[in-house]
PDB file of N, CA, C and O in Angstrom:
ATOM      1  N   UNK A   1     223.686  86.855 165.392  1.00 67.00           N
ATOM      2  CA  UNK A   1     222.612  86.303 164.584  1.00 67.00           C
ATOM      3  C   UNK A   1     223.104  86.150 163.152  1.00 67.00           C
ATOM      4  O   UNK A   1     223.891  86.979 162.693  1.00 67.00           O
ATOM      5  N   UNK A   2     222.636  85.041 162.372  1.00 76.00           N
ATOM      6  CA  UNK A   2     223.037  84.925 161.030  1.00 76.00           C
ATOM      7  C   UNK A   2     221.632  85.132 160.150  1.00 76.00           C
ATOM      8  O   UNK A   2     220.452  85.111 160.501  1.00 76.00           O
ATOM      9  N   UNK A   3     222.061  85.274 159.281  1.00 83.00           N
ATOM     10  CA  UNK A   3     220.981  85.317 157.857  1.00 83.00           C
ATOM     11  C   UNK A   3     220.504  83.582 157.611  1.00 83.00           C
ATOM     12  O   UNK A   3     221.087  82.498 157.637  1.00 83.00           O
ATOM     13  N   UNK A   4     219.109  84.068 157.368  1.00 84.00           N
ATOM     14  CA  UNK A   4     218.374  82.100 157.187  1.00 84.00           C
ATOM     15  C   UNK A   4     217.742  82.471 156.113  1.00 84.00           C
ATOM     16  O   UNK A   4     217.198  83.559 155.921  1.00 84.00           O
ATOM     17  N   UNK A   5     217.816  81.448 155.309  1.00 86.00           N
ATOM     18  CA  UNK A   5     216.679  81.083 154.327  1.00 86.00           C
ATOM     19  C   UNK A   5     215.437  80.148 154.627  1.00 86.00           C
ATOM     20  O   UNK A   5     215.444  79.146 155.342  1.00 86.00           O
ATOM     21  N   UNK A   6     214.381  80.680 153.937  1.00 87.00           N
ATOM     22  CA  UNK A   6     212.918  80.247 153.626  1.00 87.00           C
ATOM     23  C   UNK A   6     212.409  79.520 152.685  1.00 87.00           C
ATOM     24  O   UNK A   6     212.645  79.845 151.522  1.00 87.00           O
ATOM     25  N   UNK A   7     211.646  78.444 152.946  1.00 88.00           N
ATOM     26  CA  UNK A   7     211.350  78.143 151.463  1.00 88.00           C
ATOM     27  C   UNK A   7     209.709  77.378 152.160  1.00 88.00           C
ATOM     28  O   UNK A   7     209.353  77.129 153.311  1.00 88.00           O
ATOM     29  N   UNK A   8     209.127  77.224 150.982  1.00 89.00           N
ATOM     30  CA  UNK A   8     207.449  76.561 151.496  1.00 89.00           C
ATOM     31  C   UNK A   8     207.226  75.350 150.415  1.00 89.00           C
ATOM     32  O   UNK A   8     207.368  75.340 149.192  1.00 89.00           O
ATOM     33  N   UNK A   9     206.890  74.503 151.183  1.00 88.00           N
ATOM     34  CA  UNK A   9     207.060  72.876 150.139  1.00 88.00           C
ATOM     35  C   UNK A   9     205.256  72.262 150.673  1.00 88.00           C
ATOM     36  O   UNK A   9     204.701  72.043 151.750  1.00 88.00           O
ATOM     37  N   UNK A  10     204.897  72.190 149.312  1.00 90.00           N
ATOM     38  CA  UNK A  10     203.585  72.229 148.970  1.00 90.00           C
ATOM     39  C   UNK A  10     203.221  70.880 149.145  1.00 90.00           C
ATOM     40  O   UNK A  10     202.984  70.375 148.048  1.00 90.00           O
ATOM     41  N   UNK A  11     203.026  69.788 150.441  1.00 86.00           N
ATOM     42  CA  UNK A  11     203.821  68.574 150.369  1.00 86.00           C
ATOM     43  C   UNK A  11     202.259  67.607 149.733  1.00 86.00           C
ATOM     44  O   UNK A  11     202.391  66.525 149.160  1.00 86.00           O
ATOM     45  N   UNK A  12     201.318  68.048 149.903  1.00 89.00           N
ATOM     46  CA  UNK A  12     200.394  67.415 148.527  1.00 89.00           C
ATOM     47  C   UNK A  12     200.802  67.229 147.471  1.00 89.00           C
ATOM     48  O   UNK A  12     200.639  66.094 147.022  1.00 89.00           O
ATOM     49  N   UNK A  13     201.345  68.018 146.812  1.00 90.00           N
ATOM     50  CA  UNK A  13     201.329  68.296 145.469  1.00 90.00           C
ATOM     51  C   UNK A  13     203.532  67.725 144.787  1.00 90.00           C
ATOM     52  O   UNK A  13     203.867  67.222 143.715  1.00 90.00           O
ATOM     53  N   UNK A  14     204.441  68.139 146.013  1.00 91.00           N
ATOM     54  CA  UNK A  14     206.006  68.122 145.925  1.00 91.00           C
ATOM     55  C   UNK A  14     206.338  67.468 146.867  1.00 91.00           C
ATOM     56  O   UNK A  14     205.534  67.028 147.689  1.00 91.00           O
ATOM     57  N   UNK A  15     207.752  67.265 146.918  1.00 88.00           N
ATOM     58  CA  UNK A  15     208.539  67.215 147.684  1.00 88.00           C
ATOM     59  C   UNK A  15     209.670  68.661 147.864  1.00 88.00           C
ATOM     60  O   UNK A  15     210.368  68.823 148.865  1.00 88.00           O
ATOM     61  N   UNK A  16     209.653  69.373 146.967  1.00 90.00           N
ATOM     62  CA  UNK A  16     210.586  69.980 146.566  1.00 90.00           C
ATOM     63  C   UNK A  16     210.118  71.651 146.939  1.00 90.00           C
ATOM     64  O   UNK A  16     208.949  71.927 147.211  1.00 90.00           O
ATOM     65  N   UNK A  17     211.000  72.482 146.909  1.00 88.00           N
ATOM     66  CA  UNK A  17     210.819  73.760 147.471  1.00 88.00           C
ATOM     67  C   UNK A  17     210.239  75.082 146.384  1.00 88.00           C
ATOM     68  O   UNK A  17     210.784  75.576 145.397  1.00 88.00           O
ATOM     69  N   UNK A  18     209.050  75.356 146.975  1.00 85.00           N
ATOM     70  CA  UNK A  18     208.864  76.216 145.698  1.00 85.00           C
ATOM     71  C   UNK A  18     210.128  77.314 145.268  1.00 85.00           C
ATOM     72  O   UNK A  18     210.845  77.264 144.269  1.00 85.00           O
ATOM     73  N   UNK A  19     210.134  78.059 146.098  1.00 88.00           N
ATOM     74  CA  UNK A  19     211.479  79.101 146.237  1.00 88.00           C
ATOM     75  C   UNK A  19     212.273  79.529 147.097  1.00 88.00           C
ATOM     76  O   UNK A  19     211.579  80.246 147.818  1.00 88.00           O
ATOM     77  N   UNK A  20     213.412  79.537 147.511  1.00 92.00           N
ATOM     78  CA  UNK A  20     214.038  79.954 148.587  1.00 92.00           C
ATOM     79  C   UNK A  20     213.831  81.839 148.880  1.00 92.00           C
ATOM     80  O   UNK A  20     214.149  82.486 147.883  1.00 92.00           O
ATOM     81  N   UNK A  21     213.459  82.509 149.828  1.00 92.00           N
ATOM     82  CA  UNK A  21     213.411  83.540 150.316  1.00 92.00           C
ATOM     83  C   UNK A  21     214.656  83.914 151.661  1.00 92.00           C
ATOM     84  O   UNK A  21     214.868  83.335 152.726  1.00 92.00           O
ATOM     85  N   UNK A  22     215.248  85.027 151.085  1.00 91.00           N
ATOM     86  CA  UNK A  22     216.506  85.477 151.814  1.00 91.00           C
ATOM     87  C   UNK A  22     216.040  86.416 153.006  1.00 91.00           C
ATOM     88  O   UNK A  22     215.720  87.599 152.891  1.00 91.00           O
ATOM     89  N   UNK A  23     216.069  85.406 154.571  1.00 89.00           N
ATOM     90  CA  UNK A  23     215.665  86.408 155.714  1.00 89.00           C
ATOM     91  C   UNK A  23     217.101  86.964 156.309  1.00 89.00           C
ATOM     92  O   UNK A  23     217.986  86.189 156.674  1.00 89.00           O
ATOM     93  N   UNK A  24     217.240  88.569 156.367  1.00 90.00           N
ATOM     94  CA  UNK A  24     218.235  89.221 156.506  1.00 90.00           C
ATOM     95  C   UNK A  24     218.456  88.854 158.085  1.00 90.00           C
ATOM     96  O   UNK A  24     217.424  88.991 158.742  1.00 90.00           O
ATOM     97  N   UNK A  25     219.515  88.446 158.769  1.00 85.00           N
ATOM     98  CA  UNK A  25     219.491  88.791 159.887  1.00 85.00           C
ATOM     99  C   UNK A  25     218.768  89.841 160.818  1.00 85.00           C
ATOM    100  O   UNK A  25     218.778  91.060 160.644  1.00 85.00           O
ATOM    101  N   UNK A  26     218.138  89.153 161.843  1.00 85.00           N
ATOM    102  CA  UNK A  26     217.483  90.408 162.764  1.00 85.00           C
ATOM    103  C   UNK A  26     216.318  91.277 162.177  1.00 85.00           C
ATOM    104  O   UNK A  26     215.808  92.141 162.890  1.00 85.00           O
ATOM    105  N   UNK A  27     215.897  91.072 160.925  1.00 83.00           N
ATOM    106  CA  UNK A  27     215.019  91.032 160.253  1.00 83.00           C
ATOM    107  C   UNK A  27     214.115  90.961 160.928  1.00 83.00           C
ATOM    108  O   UNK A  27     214.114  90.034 161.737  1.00 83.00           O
ATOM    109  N   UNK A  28     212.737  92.070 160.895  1.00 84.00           N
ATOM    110  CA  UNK A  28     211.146  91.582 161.017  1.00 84.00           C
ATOM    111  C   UNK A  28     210.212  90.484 160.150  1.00 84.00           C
ATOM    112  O   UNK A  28     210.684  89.441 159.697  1.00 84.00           O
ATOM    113  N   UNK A  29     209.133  90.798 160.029  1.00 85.00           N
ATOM    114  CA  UNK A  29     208.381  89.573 159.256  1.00 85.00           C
ATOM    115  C   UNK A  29     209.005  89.561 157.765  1.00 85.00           C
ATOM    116  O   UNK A  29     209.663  90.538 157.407  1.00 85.00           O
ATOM    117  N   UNK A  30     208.853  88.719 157.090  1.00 87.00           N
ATOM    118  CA  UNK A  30     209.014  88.635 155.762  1.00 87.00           C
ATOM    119  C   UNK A  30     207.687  87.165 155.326  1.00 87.00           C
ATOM    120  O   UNK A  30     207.300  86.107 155.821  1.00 87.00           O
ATOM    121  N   UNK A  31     207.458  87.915 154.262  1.00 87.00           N
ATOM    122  CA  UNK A  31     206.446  86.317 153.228  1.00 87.00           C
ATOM    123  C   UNK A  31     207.685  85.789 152.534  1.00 87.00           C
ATOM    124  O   UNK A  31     208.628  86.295 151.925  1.00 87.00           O
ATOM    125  N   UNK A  32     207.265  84.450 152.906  1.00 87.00           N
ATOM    126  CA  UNK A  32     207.865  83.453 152.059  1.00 87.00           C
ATOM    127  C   UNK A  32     206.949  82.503 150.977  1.00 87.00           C
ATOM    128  O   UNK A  32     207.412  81.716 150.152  1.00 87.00           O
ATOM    129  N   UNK A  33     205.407  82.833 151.243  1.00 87.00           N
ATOM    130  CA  UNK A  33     204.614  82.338 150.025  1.00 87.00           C
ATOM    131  C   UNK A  33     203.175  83.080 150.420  1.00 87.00           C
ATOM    132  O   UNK A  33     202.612  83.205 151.508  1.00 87.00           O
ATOM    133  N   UNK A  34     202.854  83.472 149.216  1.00 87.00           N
ATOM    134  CA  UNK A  34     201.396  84.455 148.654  1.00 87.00           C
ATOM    135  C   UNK A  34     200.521  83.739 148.267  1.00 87.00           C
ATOM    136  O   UNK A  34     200.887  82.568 148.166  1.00 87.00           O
ATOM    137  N   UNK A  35     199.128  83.999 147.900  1.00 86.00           N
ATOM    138  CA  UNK A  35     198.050  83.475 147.640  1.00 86.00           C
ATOM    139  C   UNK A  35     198.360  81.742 147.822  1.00 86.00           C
ATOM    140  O   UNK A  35     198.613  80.882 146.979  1.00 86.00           O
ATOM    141  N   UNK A  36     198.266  81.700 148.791  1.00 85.00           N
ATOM    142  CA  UNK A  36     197.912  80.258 149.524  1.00 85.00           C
ATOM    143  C   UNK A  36     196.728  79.776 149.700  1.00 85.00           C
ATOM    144  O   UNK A  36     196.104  80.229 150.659  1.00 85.00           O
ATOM    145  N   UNK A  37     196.080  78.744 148.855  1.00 85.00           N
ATOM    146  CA  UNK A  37     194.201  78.637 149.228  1.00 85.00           C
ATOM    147  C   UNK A  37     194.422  78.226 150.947  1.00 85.00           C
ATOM    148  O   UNK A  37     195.533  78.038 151.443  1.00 85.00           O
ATOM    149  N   UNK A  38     193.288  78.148 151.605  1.00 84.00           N
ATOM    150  CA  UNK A  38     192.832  77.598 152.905  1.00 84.00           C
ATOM    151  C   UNK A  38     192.886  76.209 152.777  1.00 84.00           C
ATOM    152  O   UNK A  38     192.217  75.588 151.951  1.00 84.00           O
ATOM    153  N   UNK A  39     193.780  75.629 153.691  1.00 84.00           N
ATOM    154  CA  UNK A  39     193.371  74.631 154.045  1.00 84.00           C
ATOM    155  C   UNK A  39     194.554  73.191 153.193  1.00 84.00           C
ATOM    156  O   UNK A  39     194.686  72.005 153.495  1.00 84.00           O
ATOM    157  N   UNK A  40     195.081  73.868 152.305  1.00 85.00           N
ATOM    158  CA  UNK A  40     196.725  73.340 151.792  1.00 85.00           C
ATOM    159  C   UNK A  40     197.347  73.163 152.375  1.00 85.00           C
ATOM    160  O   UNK A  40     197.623  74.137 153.075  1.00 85.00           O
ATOM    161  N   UNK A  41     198.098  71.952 152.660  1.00 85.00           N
ATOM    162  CA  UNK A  41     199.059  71.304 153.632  1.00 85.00           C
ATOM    163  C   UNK A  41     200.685  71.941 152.640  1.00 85.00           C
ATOM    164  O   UNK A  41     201.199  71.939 151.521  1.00 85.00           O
ATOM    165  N   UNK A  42     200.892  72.422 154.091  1.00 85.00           N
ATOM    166  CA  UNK A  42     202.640  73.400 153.612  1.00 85.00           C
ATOM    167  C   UNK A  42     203.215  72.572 154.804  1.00 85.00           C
ATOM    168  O   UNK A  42     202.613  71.988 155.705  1.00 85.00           O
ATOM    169  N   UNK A  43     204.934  72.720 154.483  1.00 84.00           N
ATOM    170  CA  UNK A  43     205.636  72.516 155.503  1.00 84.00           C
ATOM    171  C   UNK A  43     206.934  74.081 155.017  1.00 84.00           C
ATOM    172  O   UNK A  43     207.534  74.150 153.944  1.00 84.00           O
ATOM    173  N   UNK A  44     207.007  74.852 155.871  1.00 84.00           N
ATOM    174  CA  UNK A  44     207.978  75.572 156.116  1.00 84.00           C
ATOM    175  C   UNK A  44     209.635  75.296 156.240  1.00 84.00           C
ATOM    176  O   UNK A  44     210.075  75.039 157.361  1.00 84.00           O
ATOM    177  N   UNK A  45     210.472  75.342 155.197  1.00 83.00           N
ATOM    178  CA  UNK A  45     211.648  74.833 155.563  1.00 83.00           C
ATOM    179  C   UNK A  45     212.405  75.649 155.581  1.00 83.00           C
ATOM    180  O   UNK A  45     212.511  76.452 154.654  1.00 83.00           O
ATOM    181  N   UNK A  46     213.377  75.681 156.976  1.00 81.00           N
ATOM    182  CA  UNK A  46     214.567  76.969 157.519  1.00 81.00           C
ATOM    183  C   UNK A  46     215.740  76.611 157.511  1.00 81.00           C
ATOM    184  O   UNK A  46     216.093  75.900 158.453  1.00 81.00           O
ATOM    185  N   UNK A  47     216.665  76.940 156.549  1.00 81.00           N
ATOM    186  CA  UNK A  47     218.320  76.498 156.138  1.00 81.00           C
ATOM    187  C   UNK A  47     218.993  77.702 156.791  1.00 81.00           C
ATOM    188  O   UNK A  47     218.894  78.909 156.568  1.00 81.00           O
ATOM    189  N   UNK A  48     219.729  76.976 157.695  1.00 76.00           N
ATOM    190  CA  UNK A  48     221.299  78.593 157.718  1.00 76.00           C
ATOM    191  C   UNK A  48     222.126  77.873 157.498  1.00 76.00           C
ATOM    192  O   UNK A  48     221.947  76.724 157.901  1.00 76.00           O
ATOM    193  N   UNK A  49     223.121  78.114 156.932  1.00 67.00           N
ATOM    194  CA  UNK A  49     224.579  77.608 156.092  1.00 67.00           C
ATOM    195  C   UNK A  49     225.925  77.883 157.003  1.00 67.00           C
ATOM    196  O   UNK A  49     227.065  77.421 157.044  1.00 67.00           O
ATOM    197  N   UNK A  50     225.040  79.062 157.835  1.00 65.00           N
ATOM    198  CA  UNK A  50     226.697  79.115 159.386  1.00 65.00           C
ATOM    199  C   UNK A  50     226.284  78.672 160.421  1.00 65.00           C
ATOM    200  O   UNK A  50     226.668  79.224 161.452  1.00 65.00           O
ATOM    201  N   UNK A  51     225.445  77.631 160.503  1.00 58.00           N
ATOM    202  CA  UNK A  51     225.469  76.530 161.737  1.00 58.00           C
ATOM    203  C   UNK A  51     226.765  76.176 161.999  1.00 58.00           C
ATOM    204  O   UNK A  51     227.648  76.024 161.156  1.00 58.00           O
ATOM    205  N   UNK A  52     226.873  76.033 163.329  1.00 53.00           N
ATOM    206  CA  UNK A  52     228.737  75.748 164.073  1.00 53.00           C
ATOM    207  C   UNK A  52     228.794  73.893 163.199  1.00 53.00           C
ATOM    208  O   UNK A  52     229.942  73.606 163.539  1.00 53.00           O
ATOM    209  N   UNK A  53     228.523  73.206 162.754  1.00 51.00           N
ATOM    210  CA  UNK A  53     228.621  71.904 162.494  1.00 51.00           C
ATOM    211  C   UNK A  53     228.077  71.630 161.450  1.00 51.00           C
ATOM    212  O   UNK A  53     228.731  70.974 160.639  1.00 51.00           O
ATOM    213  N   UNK A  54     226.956  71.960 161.177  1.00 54.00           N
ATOM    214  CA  UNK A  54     226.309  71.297 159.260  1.00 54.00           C
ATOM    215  C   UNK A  54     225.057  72.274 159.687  1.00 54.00           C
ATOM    216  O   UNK A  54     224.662  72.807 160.724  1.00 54.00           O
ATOM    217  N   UNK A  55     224.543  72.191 157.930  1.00 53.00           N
ATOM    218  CA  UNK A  55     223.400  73.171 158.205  1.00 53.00           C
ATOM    219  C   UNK A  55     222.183  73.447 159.371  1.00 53.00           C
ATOM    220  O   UNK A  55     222.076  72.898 160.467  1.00 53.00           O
ATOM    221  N   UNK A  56     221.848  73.841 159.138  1.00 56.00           N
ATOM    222  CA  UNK A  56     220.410  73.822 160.467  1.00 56.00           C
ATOM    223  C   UNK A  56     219.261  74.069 159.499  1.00 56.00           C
ATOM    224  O   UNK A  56     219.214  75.011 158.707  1.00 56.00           O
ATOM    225  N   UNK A  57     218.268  73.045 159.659  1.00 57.00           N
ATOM    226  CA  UNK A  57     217.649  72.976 158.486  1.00 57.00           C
ATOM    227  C   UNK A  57     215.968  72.134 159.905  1.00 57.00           C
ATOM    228  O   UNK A  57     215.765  71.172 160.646  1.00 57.00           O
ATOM    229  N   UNK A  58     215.430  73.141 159.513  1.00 57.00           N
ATOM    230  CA  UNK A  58     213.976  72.936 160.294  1.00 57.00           C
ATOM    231  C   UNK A  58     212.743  73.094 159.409  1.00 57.00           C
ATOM    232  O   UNK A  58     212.549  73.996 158.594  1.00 57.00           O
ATOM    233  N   UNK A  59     211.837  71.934 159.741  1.00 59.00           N
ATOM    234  CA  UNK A  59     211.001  71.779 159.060  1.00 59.00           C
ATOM    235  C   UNK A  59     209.476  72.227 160.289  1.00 59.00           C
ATOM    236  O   UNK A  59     209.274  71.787 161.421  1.00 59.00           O
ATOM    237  N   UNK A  60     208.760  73.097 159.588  1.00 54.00           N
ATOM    238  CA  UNK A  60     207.151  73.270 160.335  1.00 54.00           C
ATOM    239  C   UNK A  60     206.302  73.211 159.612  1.00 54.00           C
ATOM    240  O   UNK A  60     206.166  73.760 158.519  1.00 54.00           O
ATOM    241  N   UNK A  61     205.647  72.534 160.161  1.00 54.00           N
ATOM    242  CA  UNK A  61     204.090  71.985 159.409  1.00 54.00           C
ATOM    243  C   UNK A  61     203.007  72.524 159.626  1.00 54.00           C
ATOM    244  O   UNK A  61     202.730  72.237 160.791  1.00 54.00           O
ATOM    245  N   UNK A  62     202.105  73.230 159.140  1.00 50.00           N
ATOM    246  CA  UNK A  62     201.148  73.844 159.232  1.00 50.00           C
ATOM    247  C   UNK A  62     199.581  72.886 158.930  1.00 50.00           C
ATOM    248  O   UNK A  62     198.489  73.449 159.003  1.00 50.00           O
TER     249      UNK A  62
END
């Protein structure tokens, strides 16, 4: 397992990532964004940098 990064993109309002959050390998839960009103359109974006070929970079939409 490798270490992934987090980030939450506020896509009303950005395009762009509020902050990247460092998930440790094998790691339990972690927050990657706090006081979120109800009902704000997020998309979740997941970077690992030791993908066998180019990053691995996944986007979820909430």
């Amino acid at each position: 397992m490798y270490a992934t990064e987090a980030c939450v993109i506020f896509v009303d309002k950005t395009s762009a990532c509020n902050y990247w959050t460092y998930l440790p390998a094998n790691s339990g839960w972690i927050t990657v964004a706090t006081d979120v009103r109800d009902g704000v359109n997020f998309r979740v974006r997941f970077e690992n940098l030791r993908y066998e070929y180019e990053p691995l970079i996944a986007y979820h939409a909430f």
